[in-house]
mmCIF file of C-alpha atoms in Angstrom:
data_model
loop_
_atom_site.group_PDB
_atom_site.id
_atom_site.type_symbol
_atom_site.label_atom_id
_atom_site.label_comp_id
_atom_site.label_asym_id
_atom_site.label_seq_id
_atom_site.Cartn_x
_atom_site.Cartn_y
_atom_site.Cartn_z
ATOM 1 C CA UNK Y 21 120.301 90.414 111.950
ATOM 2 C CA UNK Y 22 118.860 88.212 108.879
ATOM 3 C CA UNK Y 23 120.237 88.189 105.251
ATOM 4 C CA UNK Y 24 118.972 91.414 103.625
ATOM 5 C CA UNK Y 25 115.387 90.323 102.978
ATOM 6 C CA UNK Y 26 113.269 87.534 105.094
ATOM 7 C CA UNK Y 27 110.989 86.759 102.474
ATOM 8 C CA UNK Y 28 108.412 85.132 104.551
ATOM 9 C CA UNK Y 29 108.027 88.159 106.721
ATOM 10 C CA UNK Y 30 107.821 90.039 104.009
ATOM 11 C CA UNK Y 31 105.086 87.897 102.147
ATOM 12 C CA UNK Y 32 103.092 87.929 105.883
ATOM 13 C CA UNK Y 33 103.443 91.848 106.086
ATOM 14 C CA UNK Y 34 102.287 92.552 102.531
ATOM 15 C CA UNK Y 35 99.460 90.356 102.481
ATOM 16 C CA UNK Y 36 98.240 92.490 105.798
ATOM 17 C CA UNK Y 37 99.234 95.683 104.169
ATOM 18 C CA UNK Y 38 96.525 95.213 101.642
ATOM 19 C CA UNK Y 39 94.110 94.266 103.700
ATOM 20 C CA UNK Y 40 94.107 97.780 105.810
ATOM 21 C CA UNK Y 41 91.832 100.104 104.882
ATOM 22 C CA UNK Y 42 93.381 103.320 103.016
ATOM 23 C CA UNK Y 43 93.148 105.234 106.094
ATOM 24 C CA UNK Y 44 95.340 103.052 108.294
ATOM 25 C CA UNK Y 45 97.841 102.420 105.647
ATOM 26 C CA UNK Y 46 101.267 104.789 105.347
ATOM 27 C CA UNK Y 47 100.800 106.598 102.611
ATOM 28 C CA UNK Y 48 104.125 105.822 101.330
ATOM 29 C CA UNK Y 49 102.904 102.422 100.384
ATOM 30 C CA UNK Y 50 100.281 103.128 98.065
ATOM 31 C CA UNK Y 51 102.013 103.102 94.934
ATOM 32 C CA UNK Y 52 102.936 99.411 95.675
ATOM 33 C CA UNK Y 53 99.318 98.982 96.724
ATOM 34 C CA UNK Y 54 98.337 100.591 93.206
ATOM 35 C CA UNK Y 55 100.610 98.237 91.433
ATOM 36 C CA UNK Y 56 99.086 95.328 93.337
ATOM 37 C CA UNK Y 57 95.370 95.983 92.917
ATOM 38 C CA UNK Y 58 96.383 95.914 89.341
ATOM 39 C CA UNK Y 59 98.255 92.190 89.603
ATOM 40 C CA UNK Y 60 95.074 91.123 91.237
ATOM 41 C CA UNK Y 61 93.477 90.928 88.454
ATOM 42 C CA UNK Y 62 94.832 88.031 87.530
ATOM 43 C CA UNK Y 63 92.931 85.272 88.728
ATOM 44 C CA UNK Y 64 95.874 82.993 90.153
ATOM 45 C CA UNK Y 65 97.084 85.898 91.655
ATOM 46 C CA UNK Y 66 94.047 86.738 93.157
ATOM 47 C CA UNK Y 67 93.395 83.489 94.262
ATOM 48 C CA UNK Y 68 97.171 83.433 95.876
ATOM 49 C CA UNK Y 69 96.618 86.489 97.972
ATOM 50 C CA UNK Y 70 92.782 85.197 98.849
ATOM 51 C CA UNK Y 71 94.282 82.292 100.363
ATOM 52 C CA UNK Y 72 97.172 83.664 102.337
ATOM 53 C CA UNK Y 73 94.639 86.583 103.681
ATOM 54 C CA UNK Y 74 93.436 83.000 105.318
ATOM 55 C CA UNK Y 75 96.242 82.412 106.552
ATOM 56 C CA UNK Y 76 97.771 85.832 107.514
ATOM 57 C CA UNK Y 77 94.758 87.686 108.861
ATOM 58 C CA UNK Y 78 94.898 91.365 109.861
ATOM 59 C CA UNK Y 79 94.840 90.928 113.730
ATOM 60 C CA UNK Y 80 96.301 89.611 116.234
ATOM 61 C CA UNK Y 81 97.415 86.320 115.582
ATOM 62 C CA UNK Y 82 98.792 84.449 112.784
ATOM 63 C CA UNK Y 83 100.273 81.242 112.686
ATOM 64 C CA UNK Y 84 104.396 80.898 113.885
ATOM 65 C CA UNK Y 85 105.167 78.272 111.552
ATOM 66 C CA UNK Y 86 104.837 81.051 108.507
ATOM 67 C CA UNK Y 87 107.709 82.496 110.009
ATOM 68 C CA UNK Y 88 110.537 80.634 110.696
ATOM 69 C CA UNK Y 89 111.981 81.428 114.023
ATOM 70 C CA UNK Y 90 115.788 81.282 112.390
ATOM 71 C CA UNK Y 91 117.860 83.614 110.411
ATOM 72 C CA UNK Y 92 116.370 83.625 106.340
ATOM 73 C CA UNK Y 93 118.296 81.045 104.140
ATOM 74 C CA UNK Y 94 116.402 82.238 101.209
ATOM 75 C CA UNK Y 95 112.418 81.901 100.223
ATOM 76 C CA UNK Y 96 113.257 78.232 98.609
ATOM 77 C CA UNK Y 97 115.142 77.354 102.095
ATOM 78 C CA UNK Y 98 112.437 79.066 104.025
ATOM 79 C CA UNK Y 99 109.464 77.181 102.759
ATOM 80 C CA UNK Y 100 111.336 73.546 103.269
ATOM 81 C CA UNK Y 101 110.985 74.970 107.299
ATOM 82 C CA UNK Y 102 107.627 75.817 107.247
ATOM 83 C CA UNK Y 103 106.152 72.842 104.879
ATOM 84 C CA UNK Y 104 107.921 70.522 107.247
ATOM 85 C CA UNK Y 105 106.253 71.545 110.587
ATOM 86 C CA UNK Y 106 104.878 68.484 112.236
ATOM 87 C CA UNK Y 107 101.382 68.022 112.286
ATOM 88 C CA UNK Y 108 101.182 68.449 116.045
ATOM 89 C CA UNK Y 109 102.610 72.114 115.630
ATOM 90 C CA UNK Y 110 100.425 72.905 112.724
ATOM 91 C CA UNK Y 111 97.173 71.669 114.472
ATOM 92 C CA UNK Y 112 97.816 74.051 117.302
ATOM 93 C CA UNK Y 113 98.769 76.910 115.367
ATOM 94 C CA UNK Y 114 96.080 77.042 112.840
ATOM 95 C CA UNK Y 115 93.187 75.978 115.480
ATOM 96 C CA UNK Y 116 93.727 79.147 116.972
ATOM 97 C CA UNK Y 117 93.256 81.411 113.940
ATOM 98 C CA UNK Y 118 89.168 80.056 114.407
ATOM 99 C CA UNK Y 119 88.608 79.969 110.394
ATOM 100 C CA UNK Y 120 86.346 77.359 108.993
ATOM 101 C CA UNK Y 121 87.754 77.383 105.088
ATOM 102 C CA UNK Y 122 88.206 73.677 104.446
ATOM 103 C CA UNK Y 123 92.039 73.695 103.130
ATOM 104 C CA UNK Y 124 92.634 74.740 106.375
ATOM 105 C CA UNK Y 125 91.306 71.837 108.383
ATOM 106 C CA UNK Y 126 93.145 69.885 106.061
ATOM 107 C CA UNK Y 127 96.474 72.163 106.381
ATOM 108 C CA UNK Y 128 95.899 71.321 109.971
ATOM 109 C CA UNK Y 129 95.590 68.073 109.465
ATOM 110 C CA UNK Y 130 99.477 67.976 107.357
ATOM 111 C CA UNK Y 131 98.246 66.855 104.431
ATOM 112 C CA UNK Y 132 100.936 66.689 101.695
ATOM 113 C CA UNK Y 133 99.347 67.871 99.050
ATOM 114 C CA UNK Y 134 97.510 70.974 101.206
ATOM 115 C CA UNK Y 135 101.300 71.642 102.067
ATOM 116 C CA UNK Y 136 102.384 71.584 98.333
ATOM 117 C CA UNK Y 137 99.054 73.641 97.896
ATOM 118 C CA UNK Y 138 100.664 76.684 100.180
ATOM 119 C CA UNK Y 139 104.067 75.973 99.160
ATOM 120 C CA UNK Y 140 102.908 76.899 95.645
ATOM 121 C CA UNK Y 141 100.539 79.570 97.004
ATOM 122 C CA UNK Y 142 103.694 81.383 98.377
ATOM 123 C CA UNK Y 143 106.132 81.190 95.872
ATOM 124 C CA UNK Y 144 103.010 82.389 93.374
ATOM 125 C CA UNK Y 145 102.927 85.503 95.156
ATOM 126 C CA UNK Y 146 106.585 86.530 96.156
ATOM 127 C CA UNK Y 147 107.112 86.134 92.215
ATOM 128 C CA UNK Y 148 104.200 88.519 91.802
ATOM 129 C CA UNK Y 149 103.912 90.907 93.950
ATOM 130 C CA UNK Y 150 107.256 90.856 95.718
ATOM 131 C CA UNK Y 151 110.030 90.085 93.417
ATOM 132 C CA UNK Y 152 108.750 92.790 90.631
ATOM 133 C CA UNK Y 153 109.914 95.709 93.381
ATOM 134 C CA UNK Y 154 112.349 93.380 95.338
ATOM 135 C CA UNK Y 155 115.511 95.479 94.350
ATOM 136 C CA UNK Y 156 114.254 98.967 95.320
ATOM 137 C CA UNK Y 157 112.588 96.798 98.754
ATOM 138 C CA UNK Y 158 116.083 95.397 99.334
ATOM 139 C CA UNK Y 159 117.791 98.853 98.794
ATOM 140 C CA UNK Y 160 115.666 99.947 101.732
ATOM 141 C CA UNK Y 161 116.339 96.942 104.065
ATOM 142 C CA UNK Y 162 120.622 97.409 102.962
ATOM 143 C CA UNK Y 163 120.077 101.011 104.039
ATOM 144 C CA UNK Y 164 118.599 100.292 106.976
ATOM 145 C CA UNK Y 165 121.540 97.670 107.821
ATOM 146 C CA UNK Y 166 124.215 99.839 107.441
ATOM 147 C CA UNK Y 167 122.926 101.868 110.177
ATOM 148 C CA UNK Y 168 122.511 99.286 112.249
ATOM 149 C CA UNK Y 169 126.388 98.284 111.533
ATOM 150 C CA UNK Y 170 127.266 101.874 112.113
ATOM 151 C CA UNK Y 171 125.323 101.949 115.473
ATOM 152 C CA UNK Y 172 127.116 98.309 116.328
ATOM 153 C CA UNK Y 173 130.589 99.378 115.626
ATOM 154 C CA UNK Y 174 130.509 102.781 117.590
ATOM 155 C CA UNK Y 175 128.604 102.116 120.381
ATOM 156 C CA UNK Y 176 127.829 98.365 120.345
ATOM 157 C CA UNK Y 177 124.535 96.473 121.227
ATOM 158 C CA UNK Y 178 122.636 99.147 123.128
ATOM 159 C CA UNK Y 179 123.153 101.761 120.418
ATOM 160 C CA UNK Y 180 121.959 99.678 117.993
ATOM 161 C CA UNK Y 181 118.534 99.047 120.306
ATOM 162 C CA UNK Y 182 118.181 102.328 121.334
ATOM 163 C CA UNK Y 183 118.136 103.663 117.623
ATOM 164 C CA UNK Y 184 115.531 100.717 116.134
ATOM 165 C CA UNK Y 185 112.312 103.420 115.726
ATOM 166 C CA UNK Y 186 109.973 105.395 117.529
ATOM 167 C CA UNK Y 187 108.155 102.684 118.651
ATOM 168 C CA UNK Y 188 110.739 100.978 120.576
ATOM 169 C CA UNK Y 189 112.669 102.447 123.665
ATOM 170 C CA UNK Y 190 115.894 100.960 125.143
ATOM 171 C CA UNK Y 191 115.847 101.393 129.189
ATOM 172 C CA UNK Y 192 118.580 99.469 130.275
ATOM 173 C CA UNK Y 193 117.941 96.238 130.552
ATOM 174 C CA UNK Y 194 114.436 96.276 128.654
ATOM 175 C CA UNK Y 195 114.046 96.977 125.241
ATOM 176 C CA UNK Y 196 110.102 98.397 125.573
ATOM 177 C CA UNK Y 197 107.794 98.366 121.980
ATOM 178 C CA UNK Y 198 104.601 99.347 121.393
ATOM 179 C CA UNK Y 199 102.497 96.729 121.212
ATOM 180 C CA UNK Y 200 98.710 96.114 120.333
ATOM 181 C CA UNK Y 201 98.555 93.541 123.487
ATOM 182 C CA UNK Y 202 101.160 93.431 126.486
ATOM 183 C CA UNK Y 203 103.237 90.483 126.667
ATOM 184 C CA UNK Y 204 106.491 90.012 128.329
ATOM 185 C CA UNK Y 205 109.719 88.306 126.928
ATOM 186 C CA UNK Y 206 112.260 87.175 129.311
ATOM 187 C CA UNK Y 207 115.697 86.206 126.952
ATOM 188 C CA UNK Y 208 116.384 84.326 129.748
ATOM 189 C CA UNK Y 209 119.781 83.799 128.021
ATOM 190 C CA UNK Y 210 118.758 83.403 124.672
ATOM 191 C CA UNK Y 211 119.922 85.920 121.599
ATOM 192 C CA UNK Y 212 117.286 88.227 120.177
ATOM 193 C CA UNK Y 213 117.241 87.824 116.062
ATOM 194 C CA UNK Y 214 116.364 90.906 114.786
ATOM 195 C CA UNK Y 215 114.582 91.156 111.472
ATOM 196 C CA UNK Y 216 113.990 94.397 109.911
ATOM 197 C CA UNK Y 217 110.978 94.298 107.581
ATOM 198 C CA UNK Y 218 110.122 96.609 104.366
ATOM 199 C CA UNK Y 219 106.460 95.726 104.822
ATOM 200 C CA UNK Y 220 105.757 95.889 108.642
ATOM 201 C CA UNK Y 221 104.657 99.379 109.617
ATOM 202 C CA UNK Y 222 103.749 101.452 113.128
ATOM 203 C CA UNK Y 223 105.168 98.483 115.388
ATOM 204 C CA UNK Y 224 107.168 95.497 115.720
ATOM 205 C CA UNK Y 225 106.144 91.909 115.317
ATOM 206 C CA UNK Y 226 106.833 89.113 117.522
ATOM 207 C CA UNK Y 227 105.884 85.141 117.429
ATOM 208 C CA UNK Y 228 103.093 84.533 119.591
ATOM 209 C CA UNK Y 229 104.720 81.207 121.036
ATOM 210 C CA UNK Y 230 107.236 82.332 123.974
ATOM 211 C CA UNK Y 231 108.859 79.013 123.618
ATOM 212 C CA UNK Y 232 110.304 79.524 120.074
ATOM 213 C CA UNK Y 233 113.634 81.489 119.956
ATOM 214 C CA UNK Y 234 112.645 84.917 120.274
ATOM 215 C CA UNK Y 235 112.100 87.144 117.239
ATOM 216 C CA UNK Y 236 111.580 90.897 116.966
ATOM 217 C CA UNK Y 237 110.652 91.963 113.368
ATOM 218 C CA UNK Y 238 110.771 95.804 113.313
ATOM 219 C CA UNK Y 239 109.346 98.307 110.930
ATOM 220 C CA UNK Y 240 112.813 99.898 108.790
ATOM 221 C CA UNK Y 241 113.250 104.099 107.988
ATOM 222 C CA UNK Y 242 111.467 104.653 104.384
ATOM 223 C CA UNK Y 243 113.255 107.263 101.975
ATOM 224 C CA UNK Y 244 110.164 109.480 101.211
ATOM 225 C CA UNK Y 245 110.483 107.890 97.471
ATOM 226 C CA UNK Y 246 108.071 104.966 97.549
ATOM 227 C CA UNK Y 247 109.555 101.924 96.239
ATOM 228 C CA UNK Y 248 109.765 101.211 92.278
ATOM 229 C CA UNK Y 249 110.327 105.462 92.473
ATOM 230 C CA UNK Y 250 113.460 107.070 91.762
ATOM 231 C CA UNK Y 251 116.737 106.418 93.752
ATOM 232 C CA UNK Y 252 119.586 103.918 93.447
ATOM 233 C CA UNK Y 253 117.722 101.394 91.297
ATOM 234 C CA UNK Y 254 117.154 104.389 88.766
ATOM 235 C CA UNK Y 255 120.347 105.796 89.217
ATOM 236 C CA UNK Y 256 122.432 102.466 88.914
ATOM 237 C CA UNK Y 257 119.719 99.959 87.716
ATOM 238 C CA UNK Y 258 117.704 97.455 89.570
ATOM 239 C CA UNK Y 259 120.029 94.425 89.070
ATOM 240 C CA UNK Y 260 123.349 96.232 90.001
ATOM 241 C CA UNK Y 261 121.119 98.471 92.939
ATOM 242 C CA UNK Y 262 120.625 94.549 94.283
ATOM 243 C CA UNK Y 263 124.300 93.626 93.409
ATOM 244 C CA UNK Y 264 125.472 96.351 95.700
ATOM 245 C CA UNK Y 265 122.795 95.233 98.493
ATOM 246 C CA UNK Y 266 123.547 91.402 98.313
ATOM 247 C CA UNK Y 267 127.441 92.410 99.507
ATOM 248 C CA UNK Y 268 127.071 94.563 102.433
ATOM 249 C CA UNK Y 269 128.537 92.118 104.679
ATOM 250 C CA UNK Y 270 130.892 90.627 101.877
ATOM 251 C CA UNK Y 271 130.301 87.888 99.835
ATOM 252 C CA UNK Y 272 131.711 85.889 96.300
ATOM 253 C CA UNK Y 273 130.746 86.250 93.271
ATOM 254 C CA UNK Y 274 129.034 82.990 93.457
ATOM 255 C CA UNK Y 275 127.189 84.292 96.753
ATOM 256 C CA UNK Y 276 126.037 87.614 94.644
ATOM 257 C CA UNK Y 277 124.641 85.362 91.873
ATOM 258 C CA UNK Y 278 122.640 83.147 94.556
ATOM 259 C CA UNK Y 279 121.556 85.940 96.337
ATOM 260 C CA UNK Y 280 120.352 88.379 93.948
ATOM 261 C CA UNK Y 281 118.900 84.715 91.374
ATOM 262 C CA UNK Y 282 121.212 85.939 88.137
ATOM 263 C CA UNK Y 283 124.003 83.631 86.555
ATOM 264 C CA UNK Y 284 127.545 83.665 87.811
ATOM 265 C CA UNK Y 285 128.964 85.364 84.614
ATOM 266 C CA UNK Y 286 126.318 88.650 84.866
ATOM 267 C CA UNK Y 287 127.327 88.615 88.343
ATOM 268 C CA UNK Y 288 130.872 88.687 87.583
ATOM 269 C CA UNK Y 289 129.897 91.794 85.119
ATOM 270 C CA UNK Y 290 127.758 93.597 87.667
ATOM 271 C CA UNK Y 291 131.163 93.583 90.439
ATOM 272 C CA UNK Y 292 133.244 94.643 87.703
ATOM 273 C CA UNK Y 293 131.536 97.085 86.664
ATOM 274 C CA UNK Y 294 130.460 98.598 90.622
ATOM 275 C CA UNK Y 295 134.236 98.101 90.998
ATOM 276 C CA UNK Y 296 135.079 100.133 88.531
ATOM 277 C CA UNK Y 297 132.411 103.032 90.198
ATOM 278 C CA UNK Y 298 134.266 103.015 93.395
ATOM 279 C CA UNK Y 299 130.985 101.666 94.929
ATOM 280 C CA UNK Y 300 132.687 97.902 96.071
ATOM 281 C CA UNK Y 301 136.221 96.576 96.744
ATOM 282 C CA UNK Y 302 137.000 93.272 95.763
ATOM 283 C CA UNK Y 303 139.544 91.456 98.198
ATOM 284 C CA UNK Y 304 140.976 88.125 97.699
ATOM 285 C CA UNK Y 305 141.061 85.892 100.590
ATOM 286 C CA UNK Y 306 142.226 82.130 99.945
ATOM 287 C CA UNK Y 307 140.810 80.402 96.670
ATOM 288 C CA UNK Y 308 138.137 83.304 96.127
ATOM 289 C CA UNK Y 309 137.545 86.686 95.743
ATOM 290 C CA UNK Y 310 135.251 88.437 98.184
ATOM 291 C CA UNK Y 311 133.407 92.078 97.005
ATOM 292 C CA UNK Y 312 131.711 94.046 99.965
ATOM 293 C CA UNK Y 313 130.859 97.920 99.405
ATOM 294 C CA UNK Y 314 133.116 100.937 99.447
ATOM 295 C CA UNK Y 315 132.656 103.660 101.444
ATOM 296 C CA UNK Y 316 130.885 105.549 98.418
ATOM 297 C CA UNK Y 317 128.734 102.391 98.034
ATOM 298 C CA UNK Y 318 127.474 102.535 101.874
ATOM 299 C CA UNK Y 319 126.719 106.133 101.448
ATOM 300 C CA UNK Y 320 125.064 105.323 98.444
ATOM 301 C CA UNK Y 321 123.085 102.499 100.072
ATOM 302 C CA UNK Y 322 122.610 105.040 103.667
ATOM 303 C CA UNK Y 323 121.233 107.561 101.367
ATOM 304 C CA UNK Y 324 123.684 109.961 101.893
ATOM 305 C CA UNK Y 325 125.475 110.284 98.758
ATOM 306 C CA UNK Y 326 124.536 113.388 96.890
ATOM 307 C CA UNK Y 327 125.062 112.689 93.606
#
């Protein structure tokens, strides 16, 4: 499992979600959708989302180096990956999306300032059109992890991949999804990283090159309140809703501020305060303190508090 949110995934899958036509979009994504069409309107944005559309186009194939194949560090952490892929890899990748837009004959080619082009281009948009919803997004993804957790600890690995969606079935010893093409992945040894995503929908995602550590991106469980609606961000607020997200598998104070991009004193407040609720312990283990929910808090975050 990855950190709560991968945000290159999540950048990939929401610049596909608005390009699907109404019909073929859940409708429990149009009120982001709304809220986009809106931000569009801003040129740079528009521009942003223009060029990763490019990029990211709604088929197929997109390029693997978008997507790191390793667990998320972070979108800052992310990017350094995928702005250092060597030319070789990049000239591969892109050649086979077919597209004839200049910047990306010369994003094939590694130029550095193409690269600092898309590095820009991405952190543009996450700011944008991410990171306004990214606590009631995250909410969803910390939900959908402490199931997963639940499933782990009670009935190990095969629960958890026999309970991943309705589009993947666990028969002992394959793991089948639906998939628009068929394609094969023998482990052959290697670990599976699964990445559950806010913004992929009907069916998981996999890299297209077998060679890179395998990857299964799977569509989470939405609450039937679209995100930005009501729920814990309303109930609690958005910054604590993320505070109580960014510990689900324990971390510092100094973690929480990283994680959730607030200083070290308001994250300091936020535990104290969520403490206070019931909704996290605080433990101390050596030289620092370590917060992870309470059992109200993973109800809270499972959806099944009734409050």
């Amino acid at each position: 499992m990855t950190d709560v949110m991968d945000p290159m995934w999540e950048v990939v899958g929401s610049v596909q979600m608005l390009q699907l036509d109404r019909g073929r979009r859940p409708p429990i994504f149009e009120p982001w959708v709304r809220r986009s069409r809106s931000r569009l309107r801003h040129r740079p944005t528009r521009s942003a989302t223009e060029v990763l559309a490019t990029i990211a186009p709604l088929n197929d194939y997109f390029p693997d180096f978008l997507t790191p194949d390793a667990p998320s560090v972070g979108l800052d952490g992310d990017l350094e990956t995928v702005l250092s892929t060597p030319k070789s890899r990049l000239s591969s990748e892109i050649g086979q999306l077919g597209g004839s837009a200049p910047w990306l004959k010369q994003l094939a080619d590694g130029r550095p300032e193409t690269l600092k082009r898309l590095g820009d281009v991405v952190r543009h948009y996450f700011s944008t059109m991410i990171e306004p919803d990214r606590a009631s997004i995250e909410g969803v993804l910390a939900a959908n992890r402490t199931k997963v957790l639940r499933r782990m600890m009670v009935g190990g690995t095969e629960a958890v991949l026999d309970d991943l969606g309705p589009s993947m079935r666990w028969r002992s010893p394959y793991l089948e999804c639906r998939y628009p093409i068929d394609k094969t992945v023998e482990l052959n040894g290697r670990g599976l990283l699964l990445v559950p995503s806010y913004f992929c929908c009907r069916m998981p995602v996999m890299l297209a090159d077998p060679h890179l550590s395998p990857v299964l991106v799977y569509p989470v469980e939405h609450p039937e309140t679209e995100v930005g609606g009501r729920g814990i961000a309303e109930l609690i607020g958005s910054t604590r809703a993320a505070v109580l997200s960014s510990v689900l598998d324990g971390a510092s104070t100094s973690d929480v501020a990283s994680r959730v991009g607030i200083s070290l004193a308001t994250a300091s407040h936020h535990t104290g305060v969520l403490r206070g609720a019931g909704l996290i312990t605080s433990t101390r283990r050596a030289n620092r303190v370590v917060h992870a929910p309470s059992s109200l808090g993973l109800a809270m975050l499972d959806g099944e508090a009734r409050l």
